[in-house]
Short mmCIF file of C-alpha atoms in Angstrom, two decimals:
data_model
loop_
_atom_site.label_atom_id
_atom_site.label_comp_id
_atom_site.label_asym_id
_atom_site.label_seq_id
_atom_site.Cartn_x
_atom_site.Cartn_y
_atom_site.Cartn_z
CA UNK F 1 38.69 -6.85 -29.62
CA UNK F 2 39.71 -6.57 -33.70
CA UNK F 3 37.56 -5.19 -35.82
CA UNK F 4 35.54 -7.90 -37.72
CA UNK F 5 36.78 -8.46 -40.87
CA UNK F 6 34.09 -8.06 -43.59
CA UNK F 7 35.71 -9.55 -46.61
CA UNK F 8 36.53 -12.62 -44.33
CA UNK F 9 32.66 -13.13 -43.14
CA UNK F 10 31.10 -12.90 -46.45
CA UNK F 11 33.75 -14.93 -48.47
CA UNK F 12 33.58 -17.77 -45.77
CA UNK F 13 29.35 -17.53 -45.86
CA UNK F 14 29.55 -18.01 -49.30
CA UNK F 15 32.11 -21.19 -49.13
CA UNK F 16 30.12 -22.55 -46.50
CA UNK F 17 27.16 -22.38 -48.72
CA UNK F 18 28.45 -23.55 -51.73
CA UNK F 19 30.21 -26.34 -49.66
CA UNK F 20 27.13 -27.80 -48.34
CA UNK F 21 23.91 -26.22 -48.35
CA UNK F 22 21.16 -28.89 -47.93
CA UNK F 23 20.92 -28.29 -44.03
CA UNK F 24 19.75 -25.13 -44.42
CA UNK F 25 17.58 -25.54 -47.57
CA UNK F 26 15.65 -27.80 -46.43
CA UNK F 27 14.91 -26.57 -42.81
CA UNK F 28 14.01 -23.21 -45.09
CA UNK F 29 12.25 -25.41 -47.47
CA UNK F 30 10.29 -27.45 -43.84
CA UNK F 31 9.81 -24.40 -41.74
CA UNK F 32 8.52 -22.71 -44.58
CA UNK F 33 5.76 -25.62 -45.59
CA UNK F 34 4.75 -25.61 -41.82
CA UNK F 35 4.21 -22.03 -41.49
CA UNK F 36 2.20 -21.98 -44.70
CA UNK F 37 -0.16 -24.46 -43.77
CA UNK F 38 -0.19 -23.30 -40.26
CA UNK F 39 -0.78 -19.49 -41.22
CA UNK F 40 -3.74 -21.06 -43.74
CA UNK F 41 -5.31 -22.92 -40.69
CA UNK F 42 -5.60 -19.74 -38.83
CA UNK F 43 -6.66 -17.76 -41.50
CA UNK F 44 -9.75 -20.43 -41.88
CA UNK F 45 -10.42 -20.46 -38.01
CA UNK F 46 -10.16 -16.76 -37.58
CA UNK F 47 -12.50 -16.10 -40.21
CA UNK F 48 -15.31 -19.11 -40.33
CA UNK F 49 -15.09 -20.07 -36.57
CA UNK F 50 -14.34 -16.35 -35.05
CA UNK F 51 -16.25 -14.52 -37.21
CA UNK F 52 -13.23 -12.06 -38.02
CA UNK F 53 -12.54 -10.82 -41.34
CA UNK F 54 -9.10 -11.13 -42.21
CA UNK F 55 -8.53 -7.83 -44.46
CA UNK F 56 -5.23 -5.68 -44.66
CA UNK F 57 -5.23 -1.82 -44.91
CA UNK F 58 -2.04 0.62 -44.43
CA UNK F 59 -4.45 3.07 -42.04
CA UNK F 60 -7.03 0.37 -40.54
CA UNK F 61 -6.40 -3.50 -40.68
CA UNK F 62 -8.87 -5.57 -39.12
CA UNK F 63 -8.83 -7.47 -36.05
CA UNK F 64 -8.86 -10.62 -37.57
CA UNK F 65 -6.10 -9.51 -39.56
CA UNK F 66 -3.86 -8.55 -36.52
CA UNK F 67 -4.86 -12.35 -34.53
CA UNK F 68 -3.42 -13.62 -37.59
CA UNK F 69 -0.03 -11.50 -37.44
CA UNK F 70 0.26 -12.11 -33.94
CA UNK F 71 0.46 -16.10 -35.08
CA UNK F 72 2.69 -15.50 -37.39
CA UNK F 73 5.04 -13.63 -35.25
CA UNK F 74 5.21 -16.70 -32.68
CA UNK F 75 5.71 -19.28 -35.43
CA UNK F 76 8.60 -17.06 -36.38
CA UNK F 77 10.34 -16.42 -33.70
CA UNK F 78 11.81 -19.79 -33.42
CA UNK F 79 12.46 -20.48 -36.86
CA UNK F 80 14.63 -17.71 -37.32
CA UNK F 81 16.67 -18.61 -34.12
CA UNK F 82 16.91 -22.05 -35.51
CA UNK F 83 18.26 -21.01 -38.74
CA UNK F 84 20.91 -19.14 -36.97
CA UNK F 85 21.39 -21.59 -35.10
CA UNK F 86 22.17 -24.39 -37.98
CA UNK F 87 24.07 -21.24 -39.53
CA UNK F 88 26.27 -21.30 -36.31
CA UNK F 89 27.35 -25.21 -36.29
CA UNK F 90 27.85 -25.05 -40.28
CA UNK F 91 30.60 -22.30 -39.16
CA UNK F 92 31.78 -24.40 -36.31
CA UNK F 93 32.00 -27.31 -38.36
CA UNK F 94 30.36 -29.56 -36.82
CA UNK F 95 27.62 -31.89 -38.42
CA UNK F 96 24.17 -30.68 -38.62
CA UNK F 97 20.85 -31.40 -40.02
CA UNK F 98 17.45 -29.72 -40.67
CA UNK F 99 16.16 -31.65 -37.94
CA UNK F 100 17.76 -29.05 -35.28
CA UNK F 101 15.22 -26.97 -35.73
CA UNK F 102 13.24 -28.93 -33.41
CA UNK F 103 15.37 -28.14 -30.31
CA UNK F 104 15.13 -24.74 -30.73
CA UNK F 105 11.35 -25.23 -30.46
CA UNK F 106 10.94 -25.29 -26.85
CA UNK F 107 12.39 -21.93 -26.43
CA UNK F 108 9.77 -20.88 -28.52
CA UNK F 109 8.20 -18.32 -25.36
CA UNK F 110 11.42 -16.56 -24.34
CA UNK F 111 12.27 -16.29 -28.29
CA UNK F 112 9.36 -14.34 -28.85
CA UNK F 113 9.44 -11.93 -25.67
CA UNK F 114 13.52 -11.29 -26.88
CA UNK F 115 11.30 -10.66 -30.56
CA UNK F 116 8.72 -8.54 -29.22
CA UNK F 117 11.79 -6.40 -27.12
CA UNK F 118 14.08 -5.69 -30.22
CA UNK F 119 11.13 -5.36 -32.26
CA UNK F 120 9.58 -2.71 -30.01
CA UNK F 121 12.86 -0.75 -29.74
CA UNK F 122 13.99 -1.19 -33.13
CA UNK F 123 10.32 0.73 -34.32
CA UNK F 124 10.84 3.53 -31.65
CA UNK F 125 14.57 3.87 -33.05
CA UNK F 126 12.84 4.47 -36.24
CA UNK F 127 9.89 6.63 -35.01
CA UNK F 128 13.13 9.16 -33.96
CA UNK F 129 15.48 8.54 -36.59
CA UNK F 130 15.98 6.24 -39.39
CA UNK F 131 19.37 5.71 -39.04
CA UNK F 132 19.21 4.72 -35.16
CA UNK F 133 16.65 2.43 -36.06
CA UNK F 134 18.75 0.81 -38.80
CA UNK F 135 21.61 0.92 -36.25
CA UNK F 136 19.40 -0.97 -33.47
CA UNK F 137 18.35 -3.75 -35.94
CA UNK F 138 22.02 -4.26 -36.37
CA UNK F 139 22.78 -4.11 -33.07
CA UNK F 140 20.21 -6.03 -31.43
CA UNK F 141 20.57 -8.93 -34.49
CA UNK F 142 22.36 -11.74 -32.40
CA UNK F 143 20.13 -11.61 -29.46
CA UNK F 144 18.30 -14.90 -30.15
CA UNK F 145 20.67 -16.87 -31.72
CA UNK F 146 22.85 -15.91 -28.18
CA UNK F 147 20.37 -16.97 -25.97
CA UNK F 148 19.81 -20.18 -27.78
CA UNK F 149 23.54 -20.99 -26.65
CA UNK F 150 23.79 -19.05 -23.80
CA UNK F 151 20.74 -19.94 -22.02
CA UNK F 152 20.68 -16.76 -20.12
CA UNK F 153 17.49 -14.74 -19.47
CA UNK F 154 16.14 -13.04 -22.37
CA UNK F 155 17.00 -9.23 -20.89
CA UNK F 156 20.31 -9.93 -20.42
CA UNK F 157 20.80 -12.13 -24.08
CA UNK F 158 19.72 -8.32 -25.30
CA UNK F 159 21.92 -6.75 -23.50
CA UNK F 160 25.17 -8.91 -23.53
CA UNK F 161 24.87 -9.55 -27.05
CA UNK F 162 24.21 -5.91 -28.12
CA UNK F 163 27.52 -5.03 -26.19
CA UNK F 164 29.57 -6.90 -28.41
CA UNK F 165 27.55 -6.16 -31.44
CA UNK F 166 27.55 -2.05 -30.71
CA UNK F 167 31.21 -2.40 -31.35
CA UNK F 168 31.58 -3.99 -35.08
CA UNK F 169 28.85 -1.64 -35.76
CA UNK F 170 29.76 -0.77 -39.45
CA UNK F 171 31.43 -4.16 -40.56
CA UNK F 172 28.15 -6.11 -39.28
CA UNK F 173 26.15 -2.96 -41.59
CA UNK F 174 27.83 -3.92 -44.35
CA UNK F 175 27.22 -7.74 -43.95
CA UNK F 176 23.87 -7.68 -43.65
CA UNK F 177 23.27 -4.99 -46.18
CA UNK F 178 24.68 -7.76 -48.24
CA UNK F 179 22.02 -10.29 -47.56
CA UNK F 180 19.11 -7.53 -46.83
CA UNK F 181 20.01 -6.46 -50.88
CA UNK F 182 19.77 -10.30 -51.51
CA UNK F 183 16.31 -10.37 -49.91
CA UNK F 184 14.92 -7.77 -52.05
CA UNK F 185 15.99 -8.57 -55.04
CA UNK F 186 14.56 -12.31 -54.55
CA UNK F 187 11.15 -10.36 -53.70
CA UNK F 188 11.26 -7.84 -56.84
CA UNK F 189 9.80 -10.18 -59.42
CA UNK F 190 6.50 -10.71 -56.87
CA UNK F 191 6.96 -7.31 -55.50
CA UNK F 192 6.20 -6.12 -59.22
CA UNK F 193 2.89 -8.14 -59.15
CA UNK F 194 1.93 -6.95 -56.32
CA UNK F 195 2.33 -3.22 -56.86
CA UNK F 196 0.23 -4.25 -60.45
CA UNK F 197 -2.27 -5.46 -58.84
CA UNK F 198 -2.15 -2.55 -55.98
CA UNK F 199 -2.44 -0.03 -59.18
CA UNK F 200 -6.03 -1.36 -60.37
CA UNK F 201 -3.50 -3.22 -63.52
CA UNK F 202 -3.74 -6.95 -62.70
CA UNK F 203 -1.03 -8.78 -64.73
CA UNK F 204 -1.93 -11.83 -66.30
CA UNK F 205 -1.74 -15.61 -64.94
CA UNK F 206 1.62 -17.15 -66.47
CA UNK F 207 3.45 -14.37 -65.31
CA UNK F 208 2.46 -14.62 -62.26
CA UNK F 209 3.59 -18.23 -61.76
CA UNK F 210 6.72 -16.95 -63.66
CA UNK F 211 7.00 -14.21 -60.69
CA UNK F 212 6.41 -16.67 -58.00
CA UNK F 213 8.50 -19.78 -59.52
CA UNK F 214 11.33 -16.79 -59.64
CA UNK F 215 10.59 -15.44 -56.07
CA UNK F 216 10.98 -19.12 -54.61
CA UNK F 217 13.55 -19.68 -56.35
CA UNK F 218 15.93 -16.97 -55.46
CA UNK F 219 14.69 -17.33 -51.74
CA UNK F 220 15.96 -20.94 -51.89
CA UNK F 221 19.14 -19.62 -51.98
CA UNK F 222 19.08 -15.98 -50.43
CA UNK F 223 17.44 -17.40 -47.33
CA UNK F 224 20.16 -20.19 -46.01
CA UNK F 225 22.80 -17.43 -47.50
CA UNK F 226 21.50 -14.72 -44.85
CA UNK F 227 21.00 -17.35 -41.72
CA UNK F 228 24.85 -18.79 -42.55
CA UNK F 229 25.86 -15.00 -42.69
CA UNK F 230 24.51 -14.77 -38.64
CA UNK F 231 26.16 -17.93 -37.74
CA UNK F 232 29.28 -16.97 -39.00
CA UNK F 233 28.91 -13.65 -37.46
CA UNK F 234 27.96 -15.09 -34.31
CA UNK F 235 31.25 -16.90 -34.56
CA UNK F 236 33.74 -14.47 -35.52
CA UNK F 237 32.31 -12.24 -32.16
CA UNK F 238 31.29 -14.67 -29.71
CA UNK F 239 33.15 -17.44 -29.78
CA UNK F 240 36.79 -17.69 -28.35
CA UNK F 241 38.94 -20.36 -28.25
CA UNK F 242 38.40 -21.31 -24.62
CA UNK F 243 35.10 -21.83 -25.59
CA UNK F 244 35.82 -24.10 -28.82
CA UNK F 245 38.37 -25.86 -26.87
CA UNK F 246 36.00 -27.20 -24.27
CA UNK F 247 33.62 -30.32 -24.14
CA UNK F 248 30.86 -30.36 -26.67
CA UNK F 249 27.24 -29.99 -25.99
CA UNK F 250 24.89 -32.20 -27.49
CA UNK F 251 22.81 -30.92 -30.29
CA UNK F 252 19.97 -31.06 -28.45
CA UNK F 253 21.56 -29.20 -25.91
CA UNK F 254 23.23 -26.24 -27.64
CA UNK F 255 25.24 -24.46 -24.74
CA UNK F 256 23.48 -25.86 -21.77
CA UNK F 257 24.34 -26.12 -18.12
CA UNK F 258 26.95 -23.13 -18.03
CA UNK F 259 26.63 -20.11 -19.45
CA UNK F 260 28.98 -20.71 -21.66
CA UNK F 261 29.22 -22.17 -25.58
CA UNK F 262 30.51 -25.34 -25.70
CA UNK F 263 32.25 -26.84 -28.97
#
């Protein structure tokens, strides 16, 4: 297998996105809306119909707190894979619209086990060494995006996916440092408001809205940028030309029947 080329992945990501980014803006822009109304149902129900006080603290958060997180991790577990997924058949080439996030949607309870199993050994990488876990985040990236078009079991989506994955390990480090740096710096102007209002020094309305208007901005753009960086990753490693070269599955289909991706 060649090494993956990191120049190559980034400067196609960014053609892609400049090319044609509405398909992932707007399933951003969607998924986004419906997980903030969705999260601010919960929040209501948790606290007026449960009784459970939704508060956040570093060394104690409440139970009503971690319902709430535990909602937010399903919502997100097949958004994610359904950005990568429109970030895949961008890279392909083949026409796509926001509206594929809805097939990913029925996958939603294997997504979320293949979540809670990176997730778990991603945090015990850390708990032994920062590095590893940085290293297992990396490695265990594509595992959702390849069971969407594998259709294997979750374990072995892990598995087979980290295989290939373990071996580009620094090229794929330095593509997603790319977009992780991207991330943060969309977050710094809210970041700062937070950490103001953290300190006990509570910053003033307009900048606020000038913080958020900033924040949404930038994530506008830094979010399709980082799911069209995984599709094209996913491309570059997974897909060969016997598999491009055969019939093509239907949208709502993606990789169904064999095993196999289909183009």
């Amino acid at each position: 297998m060649q090494k993956l080329n990191l120049i190559a992945v980034l400067t196609e990501t960014f053609r892609l996105i400049r090319q044609d980014v509405k398909p992932l803006l707007f399933a951003t822009l969607a998924s986004g809306i419906a997980m903030a109304a969705a999260t601010f149902v919960c929040y209501t129900v948790i606290e007026t119909v449960l009784g459970m006080p939704v508060t956040f603290s570093l060394s104690e958060p409440s139970d009503g707190f971690m319902v709430l997180q535990l909602i937010m991790v399903i919502m997100t577990a097949p958004i994610e894979a359904g950005l990568a997924y429109i970030g895949l058949q961008r890279a392909l080439g083949r026409p796509v619209s926001a509206r594929a996030m809805l097939d990913v949607v029925p996958l939603t309870a294997p997504l979320l086990l293949i979540s809670l199993m990176t997730g778990f050994v991603s945090q015990l990488g850390f708990a032994l060494f920062f590095v590893l876990g940085i290293g297992l985040l990396v490695v265990l990236s594509q595992a959702n995006l390849y069971f969407v078009v594998q259709r294997t079991n979750p374990l072995k989506s892990i598995i087979d996916s980290a295989k290939v994955m373990v071996k580009q390990l620094l090229p794929l480090s330095g593509a997603y440092l790319v977009g992780i740096i991207g991330l943060l710096l969309a977050f710094w102007p809210m970041a700062m408001v937070i950490a103001s209002h953290a300190s006990d020094q509570p910053v003033d309305g307009t900048t606020e809205m000038m913080a958020a208007t900033v924040t949404l901005a930038a994530l506008c753009w830094v979010i399709p940028f980082f799911f069209q960086l995984k599709g094209v990753v996913y491309k570059h490693l997974f897909v060969t030309p016997e598999t491009q070269s055969s019939d093509e599955a239907s949208p709502s289909e993606p990789g169904a029947g064999n095993g196999h991706f289909e183009a």
